[in-house]
Short mmCIF file of C-alpha atoms and ligand atoms in Angstrom, two decimals:
data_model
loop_
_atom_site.label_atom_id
_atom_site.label_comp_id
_atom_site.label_asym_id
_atom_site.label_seq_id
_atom_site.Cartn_x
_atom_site.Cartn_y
_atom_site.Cartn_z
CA UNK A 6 8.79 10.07 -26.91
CA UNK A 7 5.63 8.81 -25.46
CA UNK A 8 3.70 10.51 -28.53
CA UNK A 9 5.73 7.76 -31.05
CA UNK A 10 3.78 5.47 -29.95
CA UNK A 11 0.41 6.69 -28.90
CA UNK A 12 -1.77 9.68 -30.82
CA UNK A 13 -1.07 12.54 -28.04
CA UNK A 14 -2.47 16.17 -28.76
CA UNK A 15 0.99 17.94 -29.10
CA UNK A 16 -0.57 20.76 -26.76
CA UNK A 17 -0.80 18.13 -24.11
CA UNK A 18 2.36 16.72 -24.51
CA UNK A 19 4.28 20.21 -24.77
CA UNK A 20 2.33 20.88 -20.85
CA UNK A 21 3.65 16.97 -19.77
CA UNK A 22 6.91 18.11 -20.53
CA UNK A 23 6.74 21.54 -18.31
CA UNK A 24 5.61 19.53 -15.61
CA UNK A 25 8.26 17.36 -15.56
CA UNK A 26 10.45 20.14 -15.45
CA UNK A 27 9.17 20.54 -12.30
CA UNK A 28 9.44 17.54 -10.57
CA UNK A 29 13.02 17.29 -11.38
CA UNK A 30 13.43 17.70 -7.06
CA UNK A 31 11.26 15.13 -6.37
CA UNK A 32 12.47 12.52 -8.20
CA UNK A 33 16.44 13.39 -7.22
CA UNK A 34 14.39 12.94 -3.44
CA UNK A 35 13.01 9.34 -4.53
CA UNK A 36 16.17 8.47 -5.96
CA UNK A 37 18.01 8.89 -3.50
CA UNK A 38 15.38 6.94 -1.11
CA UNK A 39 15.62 4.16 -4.19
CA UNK A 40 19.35 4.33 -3.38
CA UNK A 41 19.18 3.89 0.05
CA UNK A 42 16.49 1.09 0.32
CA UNK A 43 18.04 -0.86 -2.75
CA UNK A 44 21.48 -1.27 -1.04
CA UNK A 45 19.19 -2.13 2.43
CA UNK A 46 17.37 -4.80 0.65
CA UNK A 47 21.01 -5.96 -1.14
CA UNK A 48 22.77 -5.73 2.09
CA UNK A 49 19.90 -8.10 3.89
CA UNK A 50 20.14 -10.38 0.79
CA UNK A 51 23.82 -11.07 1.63
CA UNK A 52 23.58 -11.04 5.23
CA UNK A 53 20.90 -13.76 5.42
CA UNK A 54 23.32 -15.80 2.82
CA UNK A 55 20.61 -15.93 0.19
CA UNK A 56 21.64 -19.00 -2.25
CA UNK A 57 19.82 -20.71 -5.75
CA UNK A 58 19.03 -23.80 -3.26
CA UNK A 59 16.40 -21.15 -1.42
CA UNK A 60 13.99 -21.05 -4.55
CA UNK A 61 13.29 -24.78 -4.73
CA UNK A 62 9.92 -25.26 -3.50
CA UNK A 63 8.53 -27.41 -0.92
CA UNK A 64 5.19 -29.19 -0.89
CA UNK A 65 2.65 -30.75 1.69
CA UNK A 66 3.46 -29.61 5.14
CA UNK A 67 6.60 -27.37 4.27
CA UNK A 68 8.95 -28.63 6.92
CA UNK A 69 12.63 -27.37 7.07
CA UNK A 70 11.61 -25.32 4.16
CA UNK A 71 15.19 -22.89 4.11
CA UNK A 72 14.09 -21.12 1.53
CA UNK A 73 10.94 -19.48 3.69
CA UNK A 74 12.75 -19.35 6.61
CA UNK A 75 15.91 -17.22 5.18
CA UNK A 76 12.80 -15.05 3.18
CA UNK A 77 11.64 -14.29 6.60
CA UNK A 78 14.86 -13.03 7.72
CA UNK A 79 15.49 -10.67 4.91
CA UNK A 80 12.36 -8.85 5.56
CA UNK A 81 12.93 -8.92 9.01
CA UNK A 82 16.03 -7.33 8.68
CA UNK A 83 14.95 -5.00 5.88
CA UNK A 84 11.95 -3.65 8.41
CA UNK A 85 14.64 -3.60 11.43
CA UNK A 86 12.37 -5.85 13.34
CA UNK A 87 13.27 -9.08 14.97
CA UNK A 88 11.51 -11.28 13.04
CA UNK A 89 8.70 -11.68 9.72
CA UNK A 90 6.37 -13.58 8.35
CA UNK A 91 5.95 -13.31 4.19
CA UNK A 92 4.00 -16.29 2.56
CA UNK A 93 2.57 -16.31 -0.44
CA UNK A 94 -0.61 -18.47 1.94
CA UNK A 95 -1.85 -15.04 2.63
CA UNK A 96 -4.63 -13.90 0.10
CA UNK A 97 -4.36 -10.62 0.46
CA UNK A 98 -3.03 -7.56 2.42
CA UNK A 99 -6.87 -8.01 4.95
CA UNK A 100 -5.95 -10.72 5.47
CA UNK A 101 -2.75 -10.73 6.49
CA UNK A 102 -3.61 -7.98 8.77
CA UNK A 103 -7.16 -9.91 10.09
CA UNK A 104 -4.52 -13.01 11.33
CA UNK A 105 -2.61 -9.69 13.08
CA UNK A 106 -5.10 -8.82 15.21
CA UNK A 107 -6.54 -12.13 15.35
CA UNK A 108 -3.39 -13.46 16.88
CA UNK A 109 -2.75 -10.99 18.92
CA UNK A 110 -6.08 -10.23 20.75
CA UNK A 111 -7.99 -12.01 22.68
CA UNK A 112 -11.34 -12.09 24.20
CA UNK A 113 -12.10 -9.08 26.44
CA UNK A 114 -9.04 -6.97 25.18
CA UNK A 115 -9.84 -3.63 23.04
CA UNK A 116 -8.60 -2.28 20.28
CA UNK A 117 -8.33 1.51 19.62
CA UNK A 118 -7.64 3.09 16.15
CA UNK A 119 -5.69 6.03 16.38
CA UNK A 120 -6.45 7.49 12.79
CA UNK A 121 -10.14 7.32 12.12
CA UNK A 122 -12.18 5.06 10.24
CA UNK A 123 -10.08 1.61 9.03
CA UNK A 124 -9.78 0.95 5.24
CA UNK A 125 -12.71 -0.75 4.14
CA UNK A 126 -12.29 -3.90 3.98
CA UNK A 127 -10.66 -3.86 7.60
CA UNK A 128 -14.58 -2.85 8.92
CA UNK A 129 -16.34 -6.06 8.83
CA UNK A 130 -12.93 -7.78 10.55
CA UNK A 131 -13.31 -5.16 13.54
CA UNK A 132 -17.14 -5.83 13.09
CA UNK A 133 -17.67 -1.74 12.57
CA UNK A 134 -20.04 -2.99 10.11
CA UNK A 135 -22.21 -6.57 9.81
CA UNK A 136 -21.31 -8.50 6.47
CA UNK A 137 -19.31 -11.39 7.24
CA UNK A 138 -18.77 -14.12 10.29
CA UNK A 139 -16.62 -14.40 13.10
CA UNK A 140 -15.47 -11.01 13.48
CA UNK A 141 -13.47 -9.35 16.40
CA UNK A 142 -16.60 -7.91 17.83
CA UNK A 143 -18.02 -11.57 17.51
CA UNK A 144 -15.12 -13.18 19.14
CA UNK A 145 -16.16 -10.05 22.56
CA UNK A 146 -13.07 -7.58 21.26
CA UNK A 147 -13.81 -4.42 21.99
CA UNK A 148 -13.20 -1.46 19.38
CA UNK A 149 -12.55 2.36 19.71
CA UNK A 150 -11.63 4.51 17.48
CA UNK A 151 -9.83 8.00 17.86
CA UNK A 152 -10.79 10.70 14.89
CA UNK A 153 -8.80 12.91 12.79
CA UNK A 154 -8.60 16.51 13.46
CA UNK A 155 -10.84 18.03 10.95
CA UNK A 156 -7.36 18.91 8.37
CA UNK A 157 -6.83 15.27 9.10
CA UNK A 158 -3.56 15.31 10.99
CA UNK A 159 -3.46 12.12 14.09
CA UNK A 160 -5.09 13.79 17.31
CA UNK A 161 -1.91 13.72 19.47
CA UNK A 162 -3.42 14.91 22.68
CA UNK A 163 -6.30 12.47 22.27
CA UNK A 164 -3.92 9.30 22.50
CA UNK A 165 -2.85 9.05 25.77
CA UNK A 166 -6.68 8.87 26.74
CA UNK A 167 -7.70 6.67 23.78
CA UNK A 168 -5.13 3.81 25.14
CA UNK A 169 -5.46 3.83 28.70
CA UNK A 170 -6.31 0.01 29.43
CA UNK A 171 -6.36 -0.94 25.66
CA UNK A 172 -4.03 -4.26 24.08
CA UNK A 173 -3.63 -2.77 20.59
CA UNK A 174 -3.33 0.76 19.21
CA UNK A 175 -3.54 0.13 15.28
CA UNK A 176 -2.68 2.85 13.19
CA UNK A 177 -3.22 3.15 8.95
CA UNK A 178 0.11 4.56 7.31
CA UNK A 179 -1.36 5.01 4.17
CA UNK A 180 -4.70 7.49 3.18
CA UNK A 181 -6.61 4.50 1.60
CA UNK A 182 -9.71 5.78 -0.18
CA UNK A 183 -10.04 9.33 1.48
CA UNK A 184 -8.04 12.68 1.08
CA UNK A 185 -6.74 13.05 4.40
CA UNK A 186 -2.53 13.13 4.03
CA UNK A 187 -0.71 9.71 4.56
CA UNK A 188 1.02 9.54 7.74
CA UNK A 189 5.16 10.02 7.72
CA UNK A 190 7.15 7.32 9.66
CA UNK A 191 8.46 10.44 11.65
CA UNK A 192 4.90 10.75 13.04
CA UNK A 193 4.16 6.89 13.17
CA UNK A 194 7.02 7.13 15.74
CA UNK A 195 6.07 10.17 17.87
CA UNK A 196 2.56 8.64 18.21
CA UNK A 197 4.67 5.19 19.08
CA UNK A 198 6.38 7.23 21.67
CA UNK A 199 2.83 8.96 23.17
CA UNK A 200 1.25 5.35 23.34
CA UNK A 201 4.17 3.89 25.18
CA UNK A 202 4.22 7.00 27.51
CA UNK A 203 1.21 6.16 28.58
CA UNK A 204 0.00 2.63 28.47
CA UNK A 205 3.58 0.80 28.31
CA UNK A 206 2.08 -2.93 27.38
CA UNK A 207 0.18 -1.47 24.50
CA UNK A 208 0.82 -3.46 21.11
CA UNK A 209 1.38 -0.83 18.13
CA UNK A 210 0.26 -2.24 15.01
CA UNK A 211 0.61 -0.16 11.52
CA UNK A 212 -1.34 -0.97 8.47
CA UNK A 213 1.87 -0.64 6.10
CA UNK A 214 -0.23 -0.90 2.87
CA UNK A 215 1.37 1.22 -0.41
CA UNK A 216 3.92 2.56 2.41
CA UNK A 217 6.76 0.34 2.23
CA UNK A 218 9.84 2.01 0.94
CA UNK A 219 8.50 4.87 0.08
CA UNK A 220 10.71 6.60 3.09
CA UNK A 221 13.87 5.21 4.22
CA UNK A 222 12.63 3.77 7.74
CA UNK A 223 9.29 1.46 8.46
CA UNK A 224 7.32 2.16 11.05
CA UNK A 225 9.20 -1.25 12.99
CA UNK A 226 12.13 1.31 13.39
CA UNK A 227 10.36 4.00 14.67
CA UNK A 228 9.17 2.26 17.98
CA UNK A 229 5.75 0.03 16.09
CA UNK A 230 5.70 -3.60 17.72
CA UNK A 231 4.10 -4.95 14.17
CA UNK A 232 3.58 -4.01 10.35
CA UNK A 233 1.36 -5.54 8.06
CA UNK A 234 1.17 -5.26 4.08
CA UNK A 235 0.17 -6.77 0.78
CA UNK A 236 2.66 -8.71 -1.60
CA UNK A 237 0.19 -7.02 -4.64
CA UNK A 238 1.76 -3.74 -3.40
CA UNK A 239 5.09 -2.05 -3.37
CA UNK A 240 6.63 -5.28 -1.26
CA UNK A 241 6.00 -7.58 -4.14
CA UNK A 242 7.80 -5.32 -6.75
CA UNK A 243 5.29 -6.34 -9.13
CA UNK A 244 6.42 -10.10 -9.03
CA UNK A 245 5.36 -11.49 -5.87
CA UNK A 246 1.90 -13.39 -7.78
CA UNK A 247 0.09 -13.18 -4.21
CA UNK A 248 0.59 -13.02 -0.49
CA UNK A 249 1.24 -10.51 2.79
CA UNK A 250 3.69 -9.95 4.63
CA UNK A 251 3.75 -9.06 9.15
CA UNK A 252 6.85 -8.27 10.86
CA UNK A 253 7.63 -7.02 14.37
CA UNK A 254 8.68 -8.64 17.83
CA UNK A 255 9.18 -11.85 17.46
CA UNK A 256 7.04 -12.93 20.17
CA UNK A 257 4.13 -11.06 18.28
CA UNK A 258 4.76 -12.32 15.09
CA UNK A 259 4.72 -16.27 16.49
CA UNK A 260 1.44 -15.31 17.96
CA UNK A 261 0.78 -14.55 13.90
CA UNK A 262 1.91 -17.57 12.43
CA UNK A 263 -0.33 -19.67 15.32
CA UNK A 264 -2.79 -18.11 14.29
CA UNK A 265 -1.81 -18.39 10.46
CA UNK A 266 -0.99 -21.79 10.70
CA UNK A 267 -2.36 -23.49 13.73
CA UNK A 268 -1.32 -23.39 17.44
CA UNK A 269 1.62 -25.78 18.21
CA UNK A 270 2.85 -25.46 14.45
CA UNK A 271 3.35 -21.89 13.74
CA UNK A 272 6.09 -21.15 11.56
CA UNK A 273 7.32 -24.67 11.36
CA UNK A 274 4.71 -25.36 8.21
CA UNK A 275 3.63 -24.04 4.90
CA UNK A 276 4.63 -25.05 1.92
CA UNK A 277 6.14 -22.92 -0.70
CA UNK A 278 5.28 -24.79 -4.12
CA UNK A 279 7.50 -22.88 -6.18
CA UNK A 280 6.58 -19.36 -5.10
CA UNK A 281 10.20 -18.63 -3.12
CA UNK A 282 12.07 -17.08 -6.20
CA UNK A 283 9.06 -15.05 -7.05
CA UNK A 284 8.77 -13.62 -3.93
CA UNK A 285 12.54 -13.25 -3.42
CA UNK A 286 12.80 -11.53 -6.29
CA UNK A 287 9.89 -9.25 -5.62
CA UNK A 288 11.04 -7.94 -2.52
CA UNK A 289 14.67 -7.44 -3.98
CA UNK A 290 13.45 -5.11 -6.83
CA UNK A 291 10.55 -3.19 -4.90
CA UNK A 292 12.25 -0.28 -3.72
CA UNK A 293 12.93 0.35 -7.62
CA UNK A 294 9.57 -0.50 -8.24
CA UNK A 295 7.82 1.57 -5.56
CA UNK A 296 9.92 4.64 -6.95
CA UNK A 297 8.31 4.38 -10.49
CA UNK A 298 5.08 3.93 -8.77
CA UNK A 299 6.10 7.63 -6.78
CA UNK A 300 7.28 9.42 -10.16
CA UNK A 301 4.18 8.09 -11.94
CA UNK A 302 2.03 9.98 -9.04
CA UNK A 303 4.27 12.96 -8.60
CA UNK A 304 4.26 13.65 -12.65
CA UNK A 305 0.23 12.91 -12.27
CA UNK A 306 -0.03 15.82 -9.58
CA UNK A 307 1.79 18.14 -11.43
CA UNK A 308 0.10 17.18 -14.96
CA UNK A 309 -3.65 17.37 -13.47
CA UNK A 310 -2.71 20.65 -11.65
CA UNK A 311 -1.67 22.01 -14.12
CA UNK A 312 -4.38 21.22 -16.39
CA UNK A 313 -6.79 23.04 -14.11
CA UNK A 314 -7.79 19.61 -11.01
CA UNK A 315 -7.69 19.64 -7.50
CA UNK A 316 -4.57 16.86 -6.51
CA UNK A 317 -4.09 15.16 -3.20
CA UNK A 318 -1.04 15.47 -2.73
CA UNK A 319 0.41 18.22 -4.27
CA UNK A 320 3.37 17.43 -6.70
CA UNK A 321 5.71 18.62 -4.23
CA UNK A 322 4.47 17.57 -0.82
CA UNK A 323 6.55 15.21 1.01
CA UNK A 324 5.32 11.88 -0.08
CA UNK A 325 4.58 8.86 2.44
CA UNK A 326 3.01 6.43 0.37
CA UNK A 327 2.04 5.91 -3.29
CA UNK A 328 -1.17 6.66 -3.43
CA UNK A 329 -2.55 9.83 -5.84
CA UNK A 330 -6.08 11.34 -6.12
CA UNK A 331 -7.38 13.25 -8.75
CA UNK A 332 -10.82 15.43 -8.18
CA UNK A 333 -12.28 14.77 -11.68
CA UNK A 334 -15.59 16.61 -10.64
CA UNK A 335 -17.68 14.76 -13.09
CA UNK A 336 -19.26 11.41 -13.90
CA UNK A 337 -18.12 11.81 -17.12
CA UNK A 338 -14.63 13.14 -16.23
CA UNK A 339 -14.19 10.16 -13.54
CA UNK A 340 -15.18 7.37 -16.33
CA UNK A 341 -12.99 8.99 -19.09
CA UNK A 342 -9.85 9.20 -16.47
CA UNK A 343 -10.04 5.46 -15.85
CA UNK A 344 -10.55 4.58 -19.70
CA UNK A 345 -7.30 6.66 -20.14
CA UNK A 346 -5.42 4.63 -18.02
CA UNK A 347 -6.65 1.34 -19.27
CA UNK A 348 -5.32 2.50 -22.67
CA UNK A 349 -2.23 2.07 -21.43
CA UNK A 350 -1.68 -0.67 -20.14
CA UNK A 351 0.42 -3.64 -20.95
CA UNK A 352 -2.46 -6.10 -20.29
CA UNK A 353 -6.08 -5.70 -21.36
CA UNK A 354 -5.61 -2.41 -23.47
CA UNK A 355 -8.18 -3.05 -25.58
CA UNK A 356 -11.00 -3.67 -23.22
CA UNK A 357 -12.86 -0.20 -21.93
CA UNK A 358 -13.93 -0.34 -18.13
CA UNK A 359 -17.43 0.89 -17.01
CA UNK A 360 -18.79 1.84 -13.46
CA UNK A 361 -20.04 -1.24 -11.98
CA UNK A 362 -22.20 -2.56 -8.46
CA UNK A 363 -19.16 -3.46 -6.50
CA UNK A 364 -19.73 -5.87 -4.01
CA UNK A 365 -19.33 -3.24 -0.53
CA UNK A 366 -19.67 -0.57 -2.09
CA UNK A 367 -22.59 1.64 -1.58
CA UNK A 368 -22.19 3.50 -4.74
CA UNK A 369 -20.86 2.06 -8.49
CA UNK A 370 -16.92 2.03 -9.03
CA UNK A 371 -15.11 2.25 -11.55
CA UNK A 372 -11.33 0.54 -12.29
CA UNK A 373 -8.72 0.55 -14.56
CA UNK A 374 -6.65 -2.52 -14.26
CA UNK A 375 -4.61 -3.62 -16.55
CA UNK A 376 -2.50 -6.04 -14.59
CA UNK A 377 -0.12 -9.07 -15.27
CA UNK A 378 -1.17 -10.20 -11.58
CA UNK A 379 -5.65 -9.92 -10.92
CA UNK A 380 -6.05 -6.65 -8.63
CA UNK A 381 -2.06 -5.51 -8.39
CA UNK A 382 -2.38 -1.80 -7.01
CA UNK A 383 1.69 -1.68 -7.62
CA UNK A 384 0.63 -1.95 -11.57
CA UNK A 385 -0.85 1.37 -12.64
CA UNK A 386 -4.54 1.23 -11.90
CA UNK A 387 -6.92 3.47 -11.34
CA UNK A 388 -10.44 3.79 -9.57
CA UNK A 389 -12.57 5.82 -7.96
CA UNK A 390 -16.38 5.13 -6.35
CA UNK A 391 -19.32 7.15 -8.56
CA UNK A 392 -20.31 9.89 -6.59
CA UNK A 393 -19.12 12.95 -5.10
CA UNK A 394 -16.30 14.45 -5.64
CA UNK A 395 -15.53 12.29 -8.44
CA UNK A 396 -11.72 11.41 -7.72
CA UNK A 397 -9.93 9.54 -9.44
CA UNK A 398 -7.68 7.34 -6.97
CA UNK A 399 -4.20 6.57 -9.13
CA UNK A 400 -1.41 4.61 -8.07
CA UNK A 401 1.34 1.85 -9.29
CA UNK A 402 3.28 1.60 -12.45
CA UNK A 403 6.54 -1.00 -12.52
CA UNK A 404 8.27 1.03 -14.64
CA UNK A 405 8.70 4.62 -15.10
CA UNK A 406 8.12 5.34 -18.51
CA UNK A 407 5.41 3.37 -18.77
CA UNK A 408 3.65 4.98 -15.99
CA UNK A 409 3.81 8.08 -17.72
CA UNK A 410 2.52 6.93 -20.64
CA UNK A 411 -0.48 6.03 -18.88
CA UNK A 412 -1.01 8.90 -17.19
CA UNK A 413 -0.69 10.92 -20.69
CA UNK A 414 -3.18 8.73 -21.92
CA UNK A 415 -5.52 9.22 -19.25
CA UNK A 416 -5.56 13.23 -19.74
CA UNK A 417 -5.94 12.52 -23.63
CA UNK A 418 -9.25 10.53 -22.32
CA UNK A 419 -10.10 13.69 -20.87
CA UNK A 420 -9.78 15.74 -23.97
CA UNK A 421 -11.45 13.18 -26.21
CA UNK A 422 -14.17 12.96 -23.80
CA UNK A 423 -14.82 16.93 -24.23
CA UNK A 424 -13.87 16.85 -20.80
CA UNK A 425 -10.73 19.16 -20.83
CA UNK A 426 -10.21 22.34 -22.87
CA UNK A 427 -6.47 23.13 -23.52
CA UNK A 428 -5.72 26.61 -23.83
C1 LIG B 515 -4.81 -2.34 0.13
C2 LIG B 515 -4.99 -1.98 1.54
C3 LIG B 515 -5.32 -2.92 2.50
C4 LIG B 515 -5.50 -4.38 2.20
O1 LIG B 515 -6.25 -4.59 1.09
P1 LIG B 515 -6.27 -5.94 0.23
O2 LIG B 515 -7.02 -5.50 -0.96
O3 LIG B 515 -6.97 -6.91 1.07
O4 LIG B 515 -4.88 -6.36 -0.07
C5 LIG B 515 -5.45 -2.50 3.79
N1 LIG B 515 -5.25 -1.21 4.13
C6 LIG B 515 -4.92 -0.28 3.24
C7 LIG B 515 -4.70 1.14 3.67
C8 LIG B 515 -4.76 -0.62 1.91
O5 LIG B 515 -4.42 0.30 1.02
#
């Protein structure tokens, strides 16, 4: 169907098809989680008596804004924690997390991150690396960090030891920018339990990035006191236009919104303009969403593997986020992947993207975005730094079909390029 519309070499599309054959497991699995978190999300939509009145928006200070409040309370109860904060105020998923750990530590207290290296942008926030002001190091937070193992499972016997004395243990659900695996809420809650065990007033806070309802529990039900994530991800369903999201214990998450807002206001302020229904809306269709964003990067593993590339994960692993790599192995391969992708998008088709000097980055990127909202990594998109190994980091796509289009497209790069030999 997909060839139509767009010139696909009818070798390629005969080996799209056999791998879709094969993923027919997988997606009955995300289904069925699509199932399950749908009715959640519709069940917390009734419960917190969600009406028309709740989209007007407010302006100036925000007071007795019902619409944000009963917003909160759906996500709260969709994360089976006591109590959220989702506002559209947030500029991205940093930094709602950087208010996190803002409001939670204080000066003195440590920090210790149970799975490796942070994401990024998370690095000059900890003050792991100079480049900005006012970081936590600035502000006399300590930071640890507890590695990996070297197949890059969580170091379980290296916890207890890591959080003796420490306020927060932060943990990253999702593998970012590296190949290690994403972690599964099932092991989010055993290293919960192990932190507990042995420093019982330690804070667990999980980086939820690309994770949410990609399994049928969040980390907040699995014994985590606080999850953070972006509204440009799988919470926003693709709607939400900015905006983060942190829910937990409630005295946590009022620690958030002081340090959000300002002490002595907290939650009681922030306007919503007239972001409510977009948000509302968002949230209501983003387990949907977030399961065309998994088919779209189970079909890519089982496409790119078997058209000869290295894929992390596998098509059939046991998914825990949304994220998919692809080890081009060449420049060439790398820029041709992305081009694919921007071929087929719904926005900015026409335009071909080229590795550029990303601010942060100490090599060139390059991105395909083709996005209705600036940077949404729940729209297919595409990037990967220019260097070693070459990977191709995939992940989005709001619908299904669309998703596979793109990634079609992106392997027809790869044969226009000279890049892949069929056959
Ligand atoms: C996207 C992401 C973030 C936050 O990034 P923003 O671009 O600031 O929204 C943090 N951690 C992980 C693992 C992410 O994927």
């Amino acid at each position: 169907m997909v060839e139509s519309f767009f010139s696909i070499d009818p070798a390629l599309v005969r080996l799209g098809e056999e791998a879709l054959a094969g993923c027919r497991e997988q997606f009955d699995r995300i289904d069925r989680v699509a199932e399950y978190n749908a009715c959640k999300m519709l069940r917390a939509f009734i419960d917190n008596r969600v009406s028309e009145s709740h989209f007007a928006g407010t302006t100036g200070y925000g007071y007795g804004d019902r619409g944000r409040e009963v917003l909160d309370g759906v996500l709260a109860q969709v994360m089976g924690a006591e109590d959220a904060l989702i506002r559209h105020n947030f500029v991205s998923g940093t930094h709602a997390i950087t208010t996190a750990l803002f409001g939670v530590l204080r000066p003195g207290d440590r920090m210790v991150c149970l799975t490796g290296l942070p994401y990024d942008t998370l690095q000059p926030v900890i003050g792991i690396v100079e480049g900005g002001h006012g970081s936590l190091k600035e502000f006399g937070i300590q930071y640890e960090q507890l590695d990996l193992l070297p197949d890059g499972t969580p170091d379980y016997q290296g916890i207890p030891q890591a959080v003796a004395g420490a306020k927060v243990a932060y943990l990253q659900r999702s593998r970012g920018y590296s190949l290690r695996e994403s972690l599964s809420v099932e092991q989010i809650g055993r290293i919960a339990a192990l932190v507990k065990q042995a420093n019982p007033q330690a804070i667990v806070i999980v980086d939820n990035c690309y994770g949410e309802f990609v399994e049928e529990q969040e980390p907040t039900q699995v014994g985590a006191d606080l999850v953070i994530g972006s509204l440009i991800k799988n919470p926003g369903g693709g709607i939400a236009r900015t905006g983060g999201y942190i829910a937990g214990r409630a005295d946590l998450v009022e620690l958030c919104a002081c340090r959000l807002t300002a002490p002595g206001v907290g939650k009681e302020v922030g306007c919503t303009l007239g972001e409510s229904r977009n948000l509302f809306l968002g949230l209501f269709h983003a387990p949907t969403v977030t399961a065309c964003a998994l088919k779209t990067a189970v079909f890519a593993a089982a496409l790119f593997s078997r058209l000869g590339y290295e894929v992390y994960p596998a098509a059939d692993a046991h998914r825990t986020d949304i994220i998919q790599a692809v080890k081009l192995g060449t420049p060439q391969g790398l820029c041709a992947f992305c081009q694919g992708v921007q071929k087929g998008a719904p926005v900015d088709a026409f335009v071909t993207p080229e590795p550029w000097d990303m601010p942060g980055y100490d090599s060139q990127v390059i991105m395909a975005a083709g996005a209705f909202t600036m940077g949404a990594s729940i729209e297919l998109s595409a990037d990967g730094p220019m260097r070693e190994p070459y990977a191709a980091w995939l992940q989005g796509g709001i619908t299904w079909p669309s998703g596979k289009a793109g990634v079609l497209l992106a392997a027809q790069s790869l044969l226009e390029a000279g890049e892949l030999h069929l056959g």
